[in-house]
CSV table of C-alpha atoms in Angstrom, one decimal:
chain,number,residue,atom,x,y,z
E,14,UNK,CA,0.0,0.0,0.0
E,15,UNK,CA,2.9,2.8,1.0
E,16,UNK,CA,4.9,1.2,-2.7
E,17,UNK,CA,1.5,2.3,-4.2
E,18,UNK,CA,1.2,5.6,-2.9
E,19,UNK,CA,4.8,6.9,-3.3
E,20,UNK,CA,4.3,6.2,-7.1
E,21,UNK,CA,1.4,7.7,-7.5
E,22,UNK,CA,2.8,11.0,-5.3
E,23,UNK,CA,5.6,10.7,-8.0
E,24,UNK,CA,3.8,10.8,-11.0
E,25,UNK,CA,1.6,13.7,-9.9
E,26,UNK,CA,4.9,15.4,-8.8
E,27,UNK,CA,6.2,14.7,-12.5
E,28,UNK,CA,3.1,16.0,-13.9
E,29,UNK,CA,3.1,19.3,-11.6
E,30,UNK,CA,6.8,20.1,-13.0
E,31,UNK,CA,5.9,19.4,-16.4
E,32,UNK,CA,2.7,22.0,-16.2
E,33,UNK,CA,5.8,24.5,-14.5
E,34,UNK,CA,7.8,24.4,-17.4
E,35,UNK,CA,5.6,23.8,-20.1
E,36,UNK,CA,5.1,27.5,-22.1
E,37,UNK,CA,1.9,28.8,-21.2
E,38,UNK,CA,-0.4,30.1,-24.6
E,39,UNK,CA,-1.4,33.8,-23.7
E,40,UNK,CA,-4.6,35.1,-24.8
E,41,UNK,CA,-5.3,38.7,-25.4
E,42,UNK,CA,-7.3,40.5,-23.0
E,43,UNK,CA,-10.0,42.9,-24.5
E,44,UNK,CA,-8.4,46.7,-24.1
E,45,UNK,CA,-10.4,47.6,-20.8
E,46,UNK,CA,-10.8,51.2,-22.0
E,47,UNK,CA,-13.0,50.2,-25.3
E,48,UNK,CA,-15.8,48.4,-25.7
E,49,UNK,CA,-17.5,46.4,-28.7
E,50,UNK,CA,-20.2,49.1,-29.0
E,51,UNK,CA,-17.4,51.8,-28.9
E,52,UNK,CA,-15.3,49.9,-31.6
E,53,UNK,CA,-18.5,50.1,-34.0
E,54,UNK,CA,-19.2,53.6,-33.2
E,55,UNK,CA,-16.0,54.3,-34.4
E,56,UNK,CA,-16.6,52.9,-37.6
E,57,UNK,CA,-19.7,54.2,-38.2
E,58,UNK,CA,-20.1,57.1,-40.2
E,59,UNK,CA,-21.0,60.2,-39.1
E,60,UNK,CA,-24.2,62.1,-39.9
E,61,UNK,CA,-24.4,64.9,-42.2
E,62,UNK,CA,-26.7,67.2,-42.9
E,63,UNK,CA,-28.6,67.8,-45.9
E,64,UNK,CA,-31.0,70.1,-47.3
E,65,UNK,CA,-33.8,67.3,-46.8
E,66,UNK,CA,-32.9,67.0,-43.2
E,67,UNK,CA,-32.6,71.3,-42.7
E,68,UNK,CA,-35.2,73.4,-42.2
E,69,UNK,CA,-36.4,76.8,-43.0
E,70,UNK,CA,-39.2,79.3,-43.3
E,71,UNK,CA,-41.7,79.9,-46.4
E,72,UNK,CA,-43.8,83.0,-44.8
E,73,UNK,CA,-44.8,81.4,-41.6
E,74,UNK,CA,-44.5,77.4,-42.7
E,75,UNK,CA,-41.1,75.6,-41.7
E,76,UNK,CA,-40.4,73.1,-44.7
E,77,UNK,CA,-37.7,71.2,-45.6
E,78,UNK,CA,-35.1,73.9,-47.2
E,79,UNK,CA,-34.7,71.9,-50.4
E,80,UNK,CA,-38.5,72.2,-51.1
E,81,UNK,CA,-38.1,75.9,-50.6
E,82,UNK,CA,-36.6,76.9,-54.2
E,83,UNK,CA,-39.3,75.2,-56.1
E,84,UNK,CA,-41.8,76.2,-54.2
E,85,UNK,CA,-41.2,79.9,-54.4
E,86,UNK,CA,-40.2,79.2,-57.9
E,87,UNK,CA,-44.0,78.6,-58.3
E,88,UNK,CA,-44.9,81.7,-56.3
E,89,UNK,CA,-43.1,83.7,-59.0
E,90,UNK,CA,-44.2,81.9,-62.1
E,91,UNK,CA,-48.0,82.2,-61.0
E,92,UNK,CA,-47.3,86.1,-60.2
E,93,UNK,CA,-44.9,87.2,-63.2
E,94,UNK,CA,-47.6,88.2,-65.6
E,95,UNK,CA,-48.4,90.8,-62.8
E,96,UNK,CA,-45.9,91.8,-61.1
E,97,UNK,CA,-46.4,95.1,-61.4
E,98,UNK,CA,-49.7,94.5,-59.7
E,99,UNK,CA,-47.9,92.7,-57.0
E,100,UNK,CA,-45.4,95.4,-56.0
E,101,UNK,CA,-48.1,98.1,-56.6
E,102,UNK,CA,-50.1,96.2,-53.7
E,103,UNK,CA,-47.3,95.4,-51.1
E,104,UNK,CA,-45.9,99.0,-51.4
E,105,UNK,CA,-49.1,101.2,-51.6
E,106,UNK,CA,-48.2,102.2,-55.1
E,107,UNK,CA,-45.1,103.5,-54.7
E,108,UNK,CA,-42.5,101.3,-55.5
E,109,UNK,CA,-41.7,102.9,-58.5
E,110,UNK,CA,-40.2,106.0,-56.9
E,111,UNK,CA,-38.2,103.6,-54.9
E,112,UNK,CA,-36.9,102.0,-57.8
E,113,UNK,CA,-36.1,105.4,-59.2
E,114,UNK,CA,-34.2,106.6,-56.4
E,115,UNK,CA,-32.6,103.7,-55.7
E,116,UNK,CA,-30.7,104.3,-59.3
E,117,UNK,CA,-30.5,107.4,-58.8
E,118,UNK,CA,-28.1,106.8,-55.2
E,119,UNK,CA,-26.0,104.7,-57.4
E,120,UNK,CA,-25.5,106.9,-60.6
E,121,UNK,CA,-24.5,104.1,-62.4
E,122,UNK,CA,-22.3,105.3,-65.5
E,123,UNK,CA,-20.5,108.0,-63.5
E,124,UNK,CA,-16.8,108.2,-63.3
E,125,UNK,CA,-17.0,108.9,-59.5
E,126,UNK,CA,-16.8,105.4,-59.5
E,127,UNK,CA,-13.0,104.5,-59.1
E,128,UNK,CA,-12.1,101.8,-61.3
E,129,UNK,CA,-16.3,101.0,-62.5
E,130,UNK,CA,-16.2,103.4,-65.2
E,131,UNK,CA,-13.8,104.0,-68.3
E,132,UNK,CA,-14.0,102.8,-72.2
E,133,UNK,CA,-15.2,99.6,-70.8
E,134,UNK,CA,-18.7,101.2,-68.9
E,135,UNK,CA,-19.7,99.2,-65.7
E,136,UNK,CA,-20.6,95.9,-65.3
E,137,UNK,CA,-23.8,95.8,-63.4
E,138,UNK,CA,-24.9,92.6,-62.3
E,139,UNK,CA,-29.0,92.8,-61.2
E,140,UNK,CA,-30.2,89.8,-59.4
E,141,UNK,CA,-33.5,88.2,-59.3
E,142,UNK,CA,-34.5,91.3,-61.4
E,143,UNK,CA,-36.4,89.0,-64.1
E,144,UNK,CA,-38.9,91.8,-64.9
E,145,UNK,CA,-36.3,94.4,-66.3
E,146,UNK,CA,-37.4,96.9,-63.7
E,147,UNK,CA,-33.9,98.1,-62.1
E,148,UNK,CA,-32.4,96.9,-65.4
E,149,UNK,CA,-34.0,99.2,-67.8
E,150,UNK,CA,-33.5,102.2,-64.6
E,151,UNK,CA,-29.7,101.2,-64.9
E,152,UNK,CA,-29.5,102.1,-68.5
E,153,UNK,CA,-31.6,105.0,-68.9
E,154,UNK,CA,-29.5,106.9,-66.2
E,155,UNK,CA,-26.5,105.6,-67.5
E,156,UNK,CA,-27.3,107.0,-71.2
E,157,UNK,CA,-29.6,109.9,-70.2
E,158,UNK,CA,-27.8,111.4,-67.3
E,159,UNK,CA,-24.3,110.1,-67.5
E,160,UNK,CA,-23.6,110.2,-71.3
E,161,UNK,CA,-22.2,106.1,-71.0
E,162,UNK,CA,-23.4,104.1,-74.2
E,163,UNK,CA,-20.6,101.3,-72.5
E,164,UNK,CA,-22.1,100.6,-69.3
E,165,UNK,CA,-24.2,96.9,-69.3
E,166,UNK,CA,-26.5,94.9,-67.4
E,167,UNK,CA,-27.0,91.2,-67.2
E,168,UNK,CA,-30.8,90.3,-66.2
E,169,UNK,CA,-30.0,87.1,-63.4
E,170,UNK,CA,-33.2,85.2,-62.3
E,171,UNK,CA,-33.6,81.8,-61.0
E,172,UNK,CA,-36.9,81.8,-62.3
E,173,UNK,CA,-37.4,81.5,-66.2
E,174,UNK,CA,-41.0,82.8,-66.3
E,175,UNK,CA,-39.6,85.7,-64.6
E,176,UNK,CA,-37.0,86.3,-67.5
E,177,UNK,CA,-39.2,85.9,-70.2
E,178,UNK,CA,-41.9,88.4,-68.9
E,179,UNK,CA,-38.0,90.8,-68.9
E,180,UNK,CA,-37.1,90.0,-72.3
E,181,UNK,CA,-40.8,90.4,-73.3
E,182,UNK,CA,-40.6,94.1,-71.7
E,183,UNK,CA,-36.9,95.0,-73.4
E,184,UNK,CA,-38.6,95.1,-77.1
E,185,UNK,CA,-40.0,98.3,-76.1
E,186,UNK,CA,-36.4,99.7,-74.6
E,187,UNK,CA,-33.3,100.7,-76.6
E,188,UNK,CA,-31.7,97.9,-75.3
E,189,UNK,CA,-33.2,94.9,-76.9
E,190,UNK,CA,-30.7,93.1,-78.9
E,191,UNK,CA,-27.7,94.8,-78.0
E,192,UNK,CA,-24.7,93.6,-76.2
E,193,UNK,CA,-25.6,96.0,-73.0
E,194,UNK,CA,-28.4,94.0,-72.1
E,195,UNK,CA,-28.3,90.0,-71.4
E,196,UNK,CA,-30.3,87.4,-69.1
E,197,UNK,CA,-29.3,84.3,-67.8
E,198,UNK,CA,-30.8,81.8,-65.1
E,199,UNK,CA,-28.4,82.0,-62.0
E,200,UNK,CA,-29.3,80.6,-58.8
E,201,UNK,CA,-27.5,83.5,-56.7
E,202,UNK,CA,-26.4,81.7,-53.8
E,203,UNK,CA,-24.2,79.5,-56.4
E,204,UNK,CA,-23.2,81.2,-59.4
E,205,UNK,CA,-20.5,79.5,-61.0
E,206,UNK,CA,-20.7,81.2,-64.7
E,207,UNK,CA,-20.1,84.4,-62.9
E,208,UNK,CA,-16.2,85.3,-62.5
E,209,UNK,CA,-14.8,86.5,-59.4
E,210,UNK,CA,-13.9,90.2,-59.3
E,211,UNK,CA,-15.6,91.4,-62.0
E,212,UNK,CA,-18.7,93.1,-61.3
E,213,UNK,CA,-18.8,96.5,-60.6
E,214,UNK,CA,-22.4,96.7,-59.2
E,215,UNK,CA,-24.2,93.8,-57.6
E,216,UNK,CA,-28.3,94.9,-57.2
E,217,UNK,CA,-30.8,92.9,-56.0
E,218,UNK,CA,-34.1,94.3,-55.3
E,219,UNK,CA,-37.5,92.9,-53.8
E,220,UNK,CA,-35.8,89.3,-54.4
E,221,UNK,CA,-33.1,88.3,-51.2
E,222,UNK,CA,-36.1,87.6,-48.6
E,223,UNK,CA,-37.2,84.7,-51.2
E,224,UNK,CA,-33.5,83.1,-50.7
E,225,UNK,CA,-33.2,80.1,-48.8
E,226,UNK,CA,-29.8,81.1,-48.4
E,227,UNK,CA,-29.2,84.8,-47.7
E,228,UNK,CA,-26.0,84.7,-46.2
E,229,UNK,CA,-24.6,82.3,-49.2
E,230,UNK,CA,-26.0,84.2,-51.9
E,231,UNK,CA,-24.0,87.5,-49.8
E,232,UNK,CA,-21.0,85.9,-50.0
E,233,UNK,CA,-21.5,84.6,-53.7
E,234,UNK,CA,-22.1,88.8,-54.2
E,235,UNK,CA,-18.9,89.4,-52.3
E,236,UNK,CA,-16.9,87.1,-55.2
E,237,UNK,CA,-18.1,88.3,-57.8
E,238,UNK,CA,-17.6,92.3,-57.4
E,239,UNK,CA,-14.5,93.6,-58.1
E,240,UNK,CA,-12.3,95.5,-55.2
E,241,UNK,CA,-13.9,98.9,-54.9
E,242,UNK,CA,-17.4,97.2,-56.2
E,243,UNK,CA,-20.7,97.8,-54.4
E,244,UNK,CA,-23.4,95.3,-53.1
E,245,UNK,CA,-26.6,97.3,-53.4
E,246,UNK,CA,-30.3,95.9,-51.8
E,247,UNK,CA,-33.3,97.2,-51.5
E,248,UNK,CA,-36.1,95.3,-50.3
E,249,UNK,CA,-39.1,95.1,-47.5
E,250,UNK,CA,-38.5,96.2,-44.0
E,251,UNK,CA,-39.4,96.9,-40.9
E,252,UNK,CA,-41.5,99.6,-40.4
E,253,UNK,CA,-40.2,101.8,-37.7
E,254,UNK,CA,-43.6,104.0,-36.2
E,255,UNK,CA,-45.4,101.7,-34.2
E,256,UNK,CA,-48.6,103.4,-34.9
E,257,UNK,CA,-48.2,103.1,-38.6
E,258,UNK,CA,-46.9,99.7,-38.3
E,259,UNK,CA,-49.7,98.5,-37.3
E,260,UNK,CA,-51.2,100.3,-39.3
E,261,UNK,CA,-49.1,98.5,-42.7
E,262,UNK,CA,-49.6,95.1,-41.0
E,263,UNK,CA,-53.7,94.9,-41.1
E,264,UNK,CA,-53.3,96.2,-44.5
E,265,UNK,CA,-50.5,93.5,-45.6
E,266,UNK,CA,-52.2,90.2,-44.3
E,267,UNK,CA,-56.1,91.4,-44.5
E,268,UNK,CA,-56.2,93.3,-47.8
E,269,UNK,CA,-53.1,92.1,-49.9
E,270,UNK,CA,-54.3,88.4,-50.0
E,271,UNK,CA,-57.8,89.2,-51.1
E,272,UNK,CA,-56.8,92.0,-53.3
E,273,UNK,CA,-54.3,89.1,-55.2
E,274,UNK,CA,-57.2,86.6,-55.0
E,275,UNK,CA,-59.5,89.5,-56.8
E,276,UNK,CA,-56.7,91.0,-59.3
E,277,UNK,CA,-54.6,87.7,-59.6
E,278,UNK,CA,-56.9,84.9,-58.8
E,279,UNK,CA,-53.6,83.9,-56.6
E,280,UNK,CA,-54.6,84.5,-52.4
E,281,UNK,CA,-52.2,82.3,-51.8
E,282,UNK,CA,-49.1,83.7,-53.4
E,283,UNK,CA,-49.9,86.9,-52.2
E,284,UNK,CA,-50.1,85.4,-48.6
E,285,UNK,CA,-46.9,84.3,-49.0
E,286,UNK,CA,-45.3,87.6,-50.0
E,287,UNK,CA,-46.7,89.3,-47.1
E,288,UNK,CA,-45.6,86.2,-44.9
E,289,UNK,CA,-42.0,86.3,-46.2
E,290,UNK,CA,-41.6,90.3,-45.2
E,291,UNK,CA,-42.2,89.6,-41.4
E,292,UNK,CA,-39.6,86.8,-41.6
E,293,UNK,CA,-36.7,88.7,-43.4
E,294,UNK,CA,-34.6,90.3,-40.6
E,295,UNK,CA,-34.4,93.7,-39.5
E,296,UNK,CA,-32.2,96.6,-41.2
E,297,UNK,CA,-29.9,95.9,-38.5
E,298,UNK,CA,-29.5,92.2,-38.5
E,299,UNK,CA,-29.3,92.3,-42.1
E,300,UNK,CA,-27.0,95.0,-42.2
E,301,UNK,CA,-24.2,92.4,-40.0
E,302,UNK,CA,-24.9,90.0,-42.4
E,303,UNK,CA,-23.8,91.9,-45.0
E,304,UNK,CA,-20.3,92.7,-42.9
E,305,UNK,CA,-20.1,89.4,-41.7
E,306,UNK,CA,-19.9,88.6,-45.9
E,307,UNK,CA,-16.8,90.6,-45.6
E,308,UNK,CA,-18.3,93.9,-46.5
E,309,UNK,CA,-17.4,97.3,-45.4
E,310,UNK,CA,-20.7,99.2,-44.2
E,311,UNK,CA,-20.6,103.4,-45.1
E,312,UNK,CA,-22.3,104.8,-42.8
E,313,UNK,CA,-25.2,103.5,-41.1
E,314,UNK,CA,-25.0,101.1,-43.7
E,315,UNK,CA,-28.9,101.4,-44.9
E,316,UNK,CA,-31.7,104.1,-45.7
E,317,UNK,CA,-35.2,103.6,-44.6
E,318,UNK,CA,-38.0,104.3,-47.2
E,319,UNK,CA,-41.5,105.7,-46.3
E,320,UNK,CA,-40.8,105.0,-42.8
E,321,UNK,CA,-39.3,101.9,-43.4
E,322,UNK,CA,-41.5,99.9,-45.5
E,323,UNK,CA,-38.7,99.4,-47.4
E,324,UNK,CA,-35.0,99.7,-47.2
E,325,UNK,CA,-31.8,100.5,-48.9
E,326,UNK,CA,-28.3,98.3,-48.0
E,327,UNK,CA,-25.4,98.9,-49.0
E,328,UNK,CA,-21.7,97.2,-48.7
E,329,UNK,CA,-18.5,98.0,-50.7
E,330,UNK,CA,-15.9,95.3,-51.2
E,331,UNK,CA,-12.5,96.3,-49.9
E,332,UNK,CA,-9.7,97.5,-51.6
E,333,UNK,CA,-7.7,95.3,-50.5
């Protein structure tokens, strides 16, 4: 019985020794700082945004800011046989002595202009101006006041119905068929056809509330005018008397929509309109926008018309 068990306390004493100097196999821990759900987040792909996924305001609806352009596109197609009409309503009628002095502050054609004028004329550059209006302004003062057959003016619009109601108008101007008027569709937050630094003037007028991307289509103006150039906006405000703001307000959203249902058989474009001028910022907000595009502001930086109904901005590109 003891022979037994001192062999069998040797062989386990053999088999101890071997386990001792037999190479152990070593397994890799997990890394206790990550995780399998971390390690997948790592791969994953991150999020982006898209204009599907943003939003943004059309008048008082929040949409999805790539249904924005086409549905303002339709605004303006269903409105661009009267347009006239349409400004004639949300300004009280006087939108055309807007227009006129809002040429008139620019002189377009004058050699006051350093580096705009010369043999060449200026380049103006009018966007969303499909109807001709500031257009056909530009070269009348141009020719009539400043004596400058060189001076030109491309017509952009990103809506065509727009342009052809422009070109329609131009047959009964000078202008038609010569090279110192031209339209082209341009969406003016992107506007890749367009060179940078050479416009001289960049006007927009009744058209940068509409964009789904103001501060894009600034700095789109801001690369395309030349050093020295000017960045010129006039559009609908905020009217500054209280007393005849509220006044302007019951007019816009009560009479405005049923006069465009009665004149245009269109309320709801004409709700719209009236909509999008209570959601375009104030002359002050919109004034840093324009600096923050890399602007330099003269003076105040904007002029308030009939109280502020409307609004001129203005920016100048920097020397340098």
């Amino acid at each position: 019985m003891a022979s037994s068990t001192s062999t069998a306390s040797k062989a386990a004493w053999r088999l101890l020794s071997r386990r001792a100097t037999t190479p152990r196999r070593v397994v890799a821990l997990p890394d206790p700082h990550r995780c399998f759900s971390c390690s997948v987040r790592a791969h994953r792909p991150e999020k982006t945004e898209t204009a599907s996924s943003r939003m943004t305001h059309f008048g008082f609806e929040n949409i999805p800011e790539g249904e924005k352009e086409s549905r303002v596109g339709a605004v303006f197609s269903s409105v661009a046989s009267s347009y006239d009409t349409m400004n004639d309503l949300m300004s009280l009628g006087i939108h055309r002595l807007w227009k006129d002095h809002f040429v008139r502050s620019l002189n377009p054609g004058s050699c006051s202009k350093t580096g705009a004028a010369g043999q060449n004329g200026w380049n103006i550059l009018d966007i969303a101006g499909g109807s001709g209006d500031i257009a056909f302004r530009m070269l009348d003062h141009a020719t009539n006041i400043n004596h400058d057959r060189a001076t030109r003016v491309t017509v952009a619009d990103i809506n065509a119905d727009m342009l052809a109601e422009g070109r329609k108008r131009s047959i009964d101007t000078p202008y038609y068929n010569t090279d110192r008027l031209s339209f082209m569709v341009a969406n003016a937050e992107h506007m890749p056809d367009v060179a940078d630094n050479s416009v001289d003037l960049y006007t927009v007028s009744f058209g940068i509330r509409n964009f789904t991307d103001k501060q894009a289509a600034l700095n789109e103006a801001f690369r395309v005018l030349k050093p020295g150039g000017v960045f010129a906006c006039m559009e609908f405000s905020k009217v500054q008397n209280p007393v005849f703001n509220e006044v302007y307000k019951r007019w816009s959203f009560s009479a405005i929509p049923l006069i465009g249902q009665l004149v245009a058989g269109d309320r709801a474009s004409y709700q719209y309109l009236v909509e999008s001028i209570e959601k375009f910022p104030s002359q002050e907000e919109f004034r840093e926008m324009i600096r923050q595009a890399g602007f330099v502001i003269p003076g105040q930086g904007y002029e308030n018309l009939s109280c502020g109904i409307a609004a001129i901005h203005k920016g100048v590109k920097p020397l340098h």
